[in-house]
């Protein structure tokens, strides 16, 4: 219903009926199939939250995060019955001027896929990326599917 435009500078005129956004660059921090974590799509803004989300030993694998400037986005598909599953964060958009005094909204797009020739081994598809931290709400735009009893 509303047109979307890249973020404008202060000198640009703005339409009250438009959404302004920026594409947020991110860096892959971890892509794994062996770290046993539950299904989730979360924002992590502290080392304590990271430890709580993926465990202390696994959190030790992640370095080079400045918690004053950075946040981590984690998407995990949970337990899968084979190695043929992947999950990946594909894009981060930040809506910077939502009008009406609404805070910044960060939208994280991700996808889950089945690939290759699966082996009968339990896997835990997980993708973690780092980006610049932002206040406001974060929404994950994707769908994680549970496997059925027939797949187990």
mmCIF file with all atom_site columns, C-alpha atoms in Angstrom:
data_model
loop_
_atom_site.group_PDB
_atom_site.id
_atom_site.type_symbol
_atom_site.label_atom_id
_atom_site.label_alt_id
_atom_site.label_comp_id
_atom_site.label_asym_id
_atom_site.label_entity_id
_atom_site.label_seq_id
_atom_site.pdbx_PDB_ins_code
_atom_site.Cartn_x
_atom_site.Cartn_y
_atom_site.Cartn_z
_atom_site.occupancy
_atom_site.B_iso_or_equiv
_atom_site.pdbx_formal_charge
_atom_site.auth_seq_id
_atom_site.auth_comp_id
_atom_site.auth_asym_id
_atom_site.auth_atom_id
_atom_site.pdbx_PDB_model_num
ATOM 1   C CA . UNK A 1 1   ? 0.000  0.000   0.000  1.00 0.00 ? 1   UNK A CA 1
ATOM 2   C CA . UNK A 1 2   ? 2.906  2.398   0.584  1.00 0.00 ? 2   UNK A CA 1
ATOM 3   C CA . UNK A 1 3   ? 5.772  3.042   -1.842 1.00 0.00 ? 3   UNK A CA 1
ATOM 4   C CA . UNK A 1 4   ? 9.236  2.118   -0.543 1.00 0.00 ? 4   UNK A CA 1
ATOM 5   C CA . UNK A 1 5   ? 12.314 4.247   -1.233 1.00 0.00 ? 5   UNK A CA 1
ATOM 6   C CA . UNK A 1 6   ? 15.999 4.048   -0.254 1.00 0.00 ? 6   UNK A CA 1
ATOM 7   C CA . UNK A 1 7   ? 16.849 6.183   2.784  1.00 0.00 ? 7   UNK A CA 1
ATOM 8   C CA . UNK A 1 8   ? 16.890 9.921   2.064  1.00 0.00 ? 8   UNK A CA 1
ATOM 9   C CA . UNK A 1 9   ? 19.280 12.560  3.333  1.00 0.00 ? 9   UNK A CA 1
ATOM 10  C CA . UNK A 1 10  ? 18.012 15.382  5.547  1.00 0.00 ? 10  UNK A CA 1
ATOM 11  C CA . UNK A 1 11  ? 17.864 17.735  2.557  1.00 0.00 ? 11  UNK A CA 1
ATOM 12  C CA . UNK A 1 12  ? 15.511 15.451  0.603  1.00 0.00 ? 12  UNK A CA 1
ATOM 13  C CA . UNK A 1 13  ? 11.781 16.007  0.742  1.00 0.00 ? 13  UNK A CA 1
ATOM 14  C CA . UNK A 1 14  ? 9.794  13.149  2.154  1.00 0.00 ? 14  UNK A CA 1
ATOM 15  C CA . UNK A 1 15  ? 6.327  11.879  1.544  1.00 0.00 ? 15  UNK A CA 1
ATOM 16  C CA . UNK A 1 16  ? 4.253  11.091  4.646  1.00 0.00 ? 16  UNK A CA 1
ATOM 17  C CA . UNK A 1 17  ? 2.876  8.006   2.842  1.00 0.00 ? 17  UNK A CA 1
ATOM 18  C CA . UNK A 1 18  ? 6.251  6.433   1.965  1.00 0.00 ? 18  UNK A CA 1
ATOM 19  C CA . UNK A 1 19  ? 8.535  4.011   3.798  1.00 0.00 ? 19  UNK A CA 1
ATOM 20  C CA . UNK A 1 20  ? 12.257 4.774   3.673  1.00 0.00 ? 20  UNK A CA 1
ATOM 21  C CA . UNK A 1 21  ? 14.761 1.976   4.140  1.00 0.00 ? 21  UNK A CA 1
ATOM 22  C CA . UNK A 1 22  ? 18.391 1.011   3.888  1.00 0.00 ? 22  UNK A CA 1
ATOM 23  C CA . UNK A 1 23  ? 19.955 -2.331  3.040  1.00 0.00 ? 23  UNK A CA 1
ATOM 24  C CA . UNK A 1 24  ? 22.170 -3.289  5.981  1.00 0.00 ? 24  UNK A CA 1
ATOM 25  C CA . UNK A 1 25  ? 25.496 -4.959  5.210  1.00 0.00 ? 25  UNK A CA 1
ATOM 26  C CA . UNK A 1 26  ? 26.270 -8.067  7.252  1.00 0.00 ? 26  UNK A CA 1
ATOM 27  C CA . UNK A 1 27  ? 29.101 -10.535 7.771  1.00 0.00 ? 27  UNK A CA 1
ATOM 28  C CA . UNK A 1 28  ? 28.656 -14.278 8.194  1.00 0.00 ? 28  UNK A CA 1
ATOM 29  C CA . UNK A 1 29  ? 29.912 -15.321 11.622 1.00 0.00 ? 29  UNK A CA 1
ATOM 30  C CA . UNK A 1 30  ? 28.948 -18.999 11.679 1.00 0.00 ? 30  UNK A CA 1
ATOM 31  C CA . UNK A 1 31  ? 27.247 -21.473 9.360  1.00 0.00 ? 31  UNK A CA 1
ATOM 32  C CA . UNK A 1 32  ? 26.929 -24.930 10.890 1.00 0.00 ? 32  UNK A CA 1
ATOM 33  C CA . UNK A 1 33  ? 24.998 -28.188 10.830 1.00 0.00 ? 33  UNK A CA 1
ATOM 34  C CA . UNK A 1 34  ? 26.487 -29.707 13.997 1.00 0.00 ? 34  UNK A CA 1
ATOM 35  C CA . UNK A 1 35  ? 25.788 -27.223 16.805 1.00 0.00 ? 35  UNK A CA 1
ATOM 36  C CA . UNK A 1 36  ? 22.756 -28.631 18.590 1.00 0.00 ? 36  UNK A CA 1
ATOM 37  C CA . UNK A 1 37  ? 20.416 -25.686 19.095 1.00 0.00 ? 37  UNK A CA 1
ATOM 38  C CA . UNK A 1 38  ? 16.648 -25.442 19.046 1.00 0.00 ? 38  UNK A CA 1
ATOM 39  C CA . UNK A 1 39  ? 14.693 -23.825 16.227 1.00 0.00 ? 39  UNK A CA 1
ATOM 40  C CA . UNK A 1 40  ? 14.919 -20.043 16.541 1.00 0.00 ? 40  UNK A CA 1
ATOM 41  C CA . UNK A 1 41  ? 15.095 -16.697 14.789 1.00 0.00 ? 41  UNK A CA 1
ATOM 42  C CA . UNK A 1 42  ? 16.489 -14.124 17.254 1.00 0.00 ? 42  UNK A CA 1
ATOM 43  C CA . UNK A 1 43  ? 18.525 -10.958 17.717 1.00 0.00 ? 43  UNK A CA 1
ATOM 44  C CA . UNK A 1 44  ? 21.442 -11.191 20.164 1.00 0.00 ? 44  UNK A CA 1
ATOM 45  C CA . UNK A 1 45  ? 22.813 -7.973  21.666 1.00 0.00 ? 45  UNK A CA 1
ATOM 46  C CA . UNK A 1 46  ? 25.079 -9.324  24.447 1.00 0.00 ? 46  UNK A CA 1
ATOM 47  C CA . UNK A 1 47  ? 27.545 -12.119 25.165 1.00 0.00 ? 47  UNK A CA 1
ATOM 48  C CA . UNK A 1 48  ? 25.227 -13.398 27.911 1.00 0.00 ? 48  UNK A CA 1
ATOM 49  C CA . UNK A 1 49  ? 22.330 -13.710 25.483 1.00 0.00 ? 49  UNK A CA 1
ATOM 50  C CA . UNK A 1 50  ? 24.593 -15.493 22.993 1.00 0.00 ? 50  UNK A CA 1
ATOM 51  C CA . UNK A 1 51  ? 25.664 -18.041 25.632 1.00 0.00 ? 51  UNK A CA 1
ATOM 52  C CA . UNK A 1 52  ? 22.037 -18.557 26.637 1.00 0.00 ? 52  UNK A CA 1
ATOM 53  C CA . UNK A 1 53  ? 20.946 -19.013 23.010 1.00 0.00 ? 53  UNK A CA 1
ATOM 54  C CA . UNK A 1 54  ? 23.574 -21.419 21.669 1.00 0.00 ? 54  UNK A CA 1
ATOM 55  C CA . UNK A 1 55  ? 25.543 -22.574 24.737 1.00 0.00 ? 55  UNK A CA 1
ATOM 56  C CA . UNK A 1 56  ? 28.843 -21.511 26.319 1.00 0.00 ? 56  UNK A CA 1
ATOM 57  C CA . UNK A 1 57  ? 31.178 -23.771 24.324 1.00 0.00 ? 57  UNK A CA 1
ATOM 58  C CA . UNK A 1 58  ? 29.583 -22.810 21.007 1.00 0.00 ? 58  UNK A CA 1
ATOM 59  C CA . UNK A 1 59  ? 29.528 -19.105 21.930 1.00 0.00 ? 59  UNK A CA 1
ATOM 60  C CA . UNK A 1 60  ? 33.299 -19.390 22.403 1.00 0.00 ? 60  UNK A CA 1
ATOM 61  C CA . UNK A 1 61  ? 33.596 -20.020 18.643 1.00 0.00 ? 61  UNK A CA 1
ATOM 62  C CA . UNK A 1 62  ? 32.326 -16.502 17.922 1.00 0.00 ? 62  UNK A CA 1
ATOM 63  C CA . UNK A 1 63  ? 34.891 -13.718 18.245 1.00 0.00 ? 63  UNK A CA 1
ATOM 64  C CA . UNK A 1 64  ? 35.275 -10.169 16.987 1.00 0.00 ? 64  UNK A CA 1
ATOM 65  C CA . UNK A 1 65  ? 31.892 -8.846  18.137 1.00 0.00 ? 65  UNK A CA 1
ATOM 66  C CA . UNK A 1 66  ? 31.868 -5.335  19.611 1.00 0.00 ? 66  UNK A CA 1
ATOM 67  C CA . UNK A 1 67  ? 28.682 -5.514  21.665 1.00 0.00 ? 67  UNK A CA 1
ATOM 68  C CA . UNK A 1 68  ? 28.562 -1.687  21.875 1.00 0.00 ? 68  UNK A CA 1
ATOM 69  C CA . UNK A 1 69  ? 28.242 -1.440  18.068 1.00 0.00 ? 69  UNK A CA 1
ATOM 70  C CA . UNK A 1 70  ? 27.212 -4.866  16.738 1.00 0.00 ? 70  UNK A CA 1
ATOM 71  C CA . UNK A 1 71  ? 24.371 -7.330  17.060 1.00 0.00 ? 71  UNK A CA 1
ATOM 72  C CA . UNK A 1 72  ? 24.076 -10.932 15.920 1.00 0.00 ? 72  UNK A CA 1
ATOM 73  C CA . UNK A 1 73  ? 21.122 -12.341 14.031 1.00 0.00 ? 73  UNK A CA 1
ATOM 74  C CA . UNK A 1 74  ? 20.610 -16.075 14.493 1.00 0.00 ? 74  UNK A CA 1
ATOM 75  C CA . UNK A 1 75  ? 18.384 -18.379 12.474 1.00 0.00 ? 75  UNK A CA 1
ATOM 76  C CA . UNK A 1 76  ? 18.336 -22.084 13.290 1.00 0.00 ? 76  UNK A CA 1
ATOM 77  C CA . UNK A 1 77  ? 16.091 -24.736 11.745 1.00 0.00 ? 77  UNK A CA 1
ATOM 78  C CA . UNK A 1 78  ? 16.398 -26.989 14.807 1.00 0.00 ? 78  UNK A CA 1
ATOM 79  C CA . UNK A 1 79  ? 16.896 -30.739 14.563 1.00 0.00 ? 79  UNK A CA 1
ATOM 80  C CA . UNK A 1 80  ? 16.545 -32.276 11.100 1.00 0.00 ? 80  UNK A CA 1
ATOM 81  C CA . UNK A 1 81  ? 16.562 -36.005 10.283 1.00 0.00 ? 81  UNK A CA 1
ATOM 82  C CA . UNK A 1 82  ? 19.235 -35.777 7.532  1.00 0.00 ? 82  UNK A CA 1
ATOM 83  C CA . UNK A 1 83  ? 22.104 -33.607 6.316  1.00 0.00 ? 83  UNK A CA 1
ATOM 84  C CA . UNK A 1 84  ? 20.082 -32.291 3.366  1.00 0.00 ? 84  UNK A CA 1
ATOM 85  C CA . UNK A 1 85  ? 18.856 -29.069 5.053  1.00 0.00 ? 85  UNK A CA 1
ATOM 86  C CA . UNK A 1 86  ? 20.274 -25.542 5.093  1.00 0.00 ? 86  UNK A CA 1
ATOM 87  C CA . UNK A 1 87  ? 19.145 -22.199 6.472  1.00 0.00 ? 87  UNK A CA 1
ATOM 88  C CA . UNK A 1 88  ? 20.592 -18.828 5.455  1.00 0.00 ? 88  UNK A CA 1
ATOM 89  C CA . UNK A 1 89  ? 20.003 -15.146 6.151  1.00 0.00 ? 89  UNK A CA 1
ATOM 90  C CA . UNK A 1 90  ? 19.719 -13.482 2.757  1.00 0.00 ? 90  UNK A CA 1
ATOM 91  C CA . UNK A 1 91  ? 19.028 -9.783  3.408  1.00 0.00 ? 91  UNK A CA 1
ATOM 92  C CA . UNK A 1 92  ? 18.640 -7.227  6.181  1.00 0.00 ? 92  UNK A CA 1
ATOM 93  C CA . UNK A 1 93  ? 16.544 -4.096  5.576  1.00 0.00 ? 93  UNK A CA 1
ATOM 94  C CA . UNK A 1 94  ? 16.171 -1.279  8.083  1.00 0.00 ? 94  UNK A CA 1
ATOM 95  C CA . UNK A 1 95  ? 13.102 0.951   7.782  1.00 0.00 ? 95  UNK A CA 1
ATOM 96  C CA . UNK A 1 96  ? 14.400 4.286   9.041  1.00 0.00 ? 96  UNK A CA 1
ATOM 97  C CA . UNK A 1 97  ? 11.437 6.656   8.733  1.00 0.00 ? 97  UNK A CA 1
ATOM 98  C CA . UNK A 1 98  ? 8.167  4.931   9.517  1.00 0.00 ? 98  UNK A CA 1
ATOM 99  C CA . UNK A 1 99  ? 6.230  8.105   10.356 1.00 0.00 ? 99  UNK A CA 1
ATOM 100 C CA . UNK A 1 100 ? 4.147  8.790   13.411 1.00 0.00 ? 100 UNK A CA 1
ATOM 101 C CA . UNK A 1 101 ? 7.183  8.537   15.701 1.00 0.00 ? 101 UNK A CA 1
ATOM 102 C CA . UNK A 1 102 ? 7.467  4.765   15.281 1.00 0.00 ? 102 UNK A CA 1
ATOM 103 C CA . UNK A 1 103 ? 10.933 3.350   16.065 1.00 0.00 ? 103 UNK A CA 1
ATOM 104 C CA . UNK A 1 104 ? 13.237 1.879   13.440 1.00 0.00 ? 104 UNK A CA 1
ATOM 105 C CA . UNK A 1 105 ? 12.160 -1.527  12.149 1.00 0.00 ? 105 UNK A CA 1
ATOM 106 C CA . UNK A 1 106 ? 14.758 -4.083  11.062 1.00 0.00 ? 106 UNK A CA 1
ATOM 107 C CA . UNK A 1 107 ? 13.512 -6.870  8.793  1.00 0.00 ? 107 UNK A CA 1
ATOM 108 C CA . UNK A 1 108 ? 15.643 -9.991  8.350  1.00 0.00 ? 108 UNK A CA 1
ATOM 109 C CA . UNK A 1 109 ? 14.910 -12.206 5.337  1.00 0.00 ? 109 UNK A CA 1
ATOM 110 C CA . UNK A 1 110 ? 16.005 -15.841 5.401  1.00 0.00 ? 110 UNK A CA 1
ATOM 111 C CA . UNK A 1 111 ? 15.262 -19.111 3.659  1.00 0.00 ? 111 UNK A CA 1
ATOM 112 C CA . UNK A 1 112 ? 15.386 -22.787 4.467  1.00 0.00 ? 112 UNK A CA 1
ATOM 113 C CA . UNK A 1 113 ? 16.149 -25.312 1.767  1.00 0.00 ? 113 UNK A CA 1
ATOM 114 C CA . UNK A 1 114 ? 16.774 -28.998 1.194  1.00 0.00 ? 114 UNK A CA 1
ATOM 115 C CA . UNK A 1 115 ? 19.878 -29.807 -0.832 1.00 0.00 ? 115 UNK A CA 1
ATOM 116 C CA . UNK A 1 116 ? 22.120 -32.647 -1.922 1.00 0.00 ? 116 UNK A CA 1
ATOM 117 C CA . UNK A 1 117 ? 21.734 -36.348 -1.276 1.00 0.00 ? 117 UNK A CA 1
ATOM 118 C CA . UNK A 1 118 ? 20.786 -36.706 2.372  1.00 0.00 ? 118 UNK A CA 1
ATOM 119 C CA . UNK A 1 119 ? 22.495 -39.116 4.744  1.00 0.00 ? 119 UNK A CA 1
ATOM 120 C CA . UNK A 1 120 ? 20.668 -40.588 7.718  1.00 0.00 ? 120 UNK A CA 1
ATOM 121 C CA . UNK A 1 121 ? 22.300 -38.409 10.346 1.00 0.00 ? 121 UNK A CA 1
ATOM 122 C CA . UNK A 1 122 ? 20.746 -35.739 12.590 1.00 0.00 ? 122 UNK A CA 1
ATOM 123 C CA . UNK A 1 123 ? 21.744 -32.179 11.704 1.00 0.00 ? 123 UNK A CA 1
ATOM 124 C CA . UNK A 1 124 ? 21.006 -28.725 13.115 1.00 0.00 ? 124 UNK A CA 1
ATOM 125 C CA . UNK A 1 125 ? 21.145 -26.074 10.338 1.00 0.00 ? 125 UNK A CA 1
ATOM 126 C CA . UNK A 1 126 ? 22.275 -22.760 11.842 1.00 0.00 ? 126 UNK A CA 1
ATOM 127 C CA . UNK A 1 127 ? 23.269 -19.388 10.364 1.00 0.00 ? 127 UNK A CA 1
ATOM 128 C CA . UNK A 1 128 ? 24.634 -16.460 12.397 1.00 0.00 ? 128 UNK A CA 1
ATOM 129 C CA . UNK A 1 129 ? 25.492 -13.054 10.933 1.00 0.00 ? 129 UNK A CA 1
ATOM 130 C CA . UNK A 1 130 ? 26.810 -9.809  12.421 1.00 0.00 ? 130 UNK A CA 1
ATOM 131 C CA . UNK A 1 131 ? 25.577 -6.334  11.529 1.00 0.00 ? 131 UNK A CA 1
ATOM 132 C CA . UNK A 1 132 ? 25.509 -2.849  12.988 1.00 0.00 ? 132 UNK A CA 1
ATOM 133 C CA . UNK A 1 133 ? 23.274 -2.702  16.051 1.00 0.00 ? 133 UNK A CA 1
ATOM 134 C CA . UNK A 1 134 ? 20.042 -0.718  15.957 1.00 0.00 ? 134 UNK A CA 1
ATOM 135 C CA . UNK A 1 135 ? 17.366 0.173   18.453 1.00 0.00 ? 135 UNK A CA 1
ATOM 136 C CA . UNK A 1 136 ? 13.785 -0.674  17.668 1.00 0.00 ? 136 UNK A CA 1
ATOM 137 C CA . UNK A 1 137 ? 11.905 -3.749  16.574 1.00 0.00 ? 137 UNK A CA 1
ATOM 138 C CA . UNK A 1 138 ? 13.309 -6.667  14.564 1.00 0.00 ? 138 UNK A CA 1
ATOM 139 C CA . UNK A 1 139 ? 11.129 -8.956  12.436 1.00 0.00 ? 139 UNK A CA 1
ATOM 140 C CA . UNK A 1 140 ? 12.246 -12.182 10.802 1.00 0.00 ? 140 UNK A CA 1
ATOM 141 C CA . UNK A 1 141 ? 10.682 -12.695 7.386  1.00 0.00 ? 141 UNK A CA 1
ATOM 142 C CA . UNK A 1 142 ? 10.959 -16.383 6.576  1.00 0.00 ? 142 UNK A CA 1
ATOM 143 C CA . UNK A 1 143 ? 9.532  -19.706 7.566  1.00 0.00 ? 143 UNK A CA 1
ATOM 144 C CA . UNK A 1 144 ? 11.125 -22.570 9.455  1.00 0.00 ? 144 UNK A CA 1
ATOM 145 C CA . UNK A 1 145 ? 9.404  -25.890 8.996  1.00 0.00 ? 145 UNK A CA 1
ATOM 146 C CA . UNK A 1 146 ? 9.255  -28.710 11.493 1.00 0.00 ? 146 UNK A CA 1
ATOM 147 C CA . UNK A 1 147 ? 9.897  -32.160 10.086 1.00 0.00 ? 147 UNK A CA 1
ATOM 148 C CA . UNK A 1 148 ? 7.041  -34.604 10.265 1.00 0.00 ? 148 UNK A CA 1
ATOM 149 C CA . UNK A 1 149 ? 6.924  -37.920 12.109 1.00 0.00 ? 149 UNK A CA 1
ATOM 150 C CA . UNK A 1 150 ? 7.261  -39.679 8.744  1.00 0.00 ? 150 UNK A CA 1
ATOM 151 C CA . UNK A 1 151 ? 10.609 -37.894 8.184  1.00 0.00 ? 151 UNK A CA 1
ATOM 152 C CA . UNK A 1 152 ? 12.020 -38.862 11.602 1.00 0.00 ? 152 UNK A CA 1
#
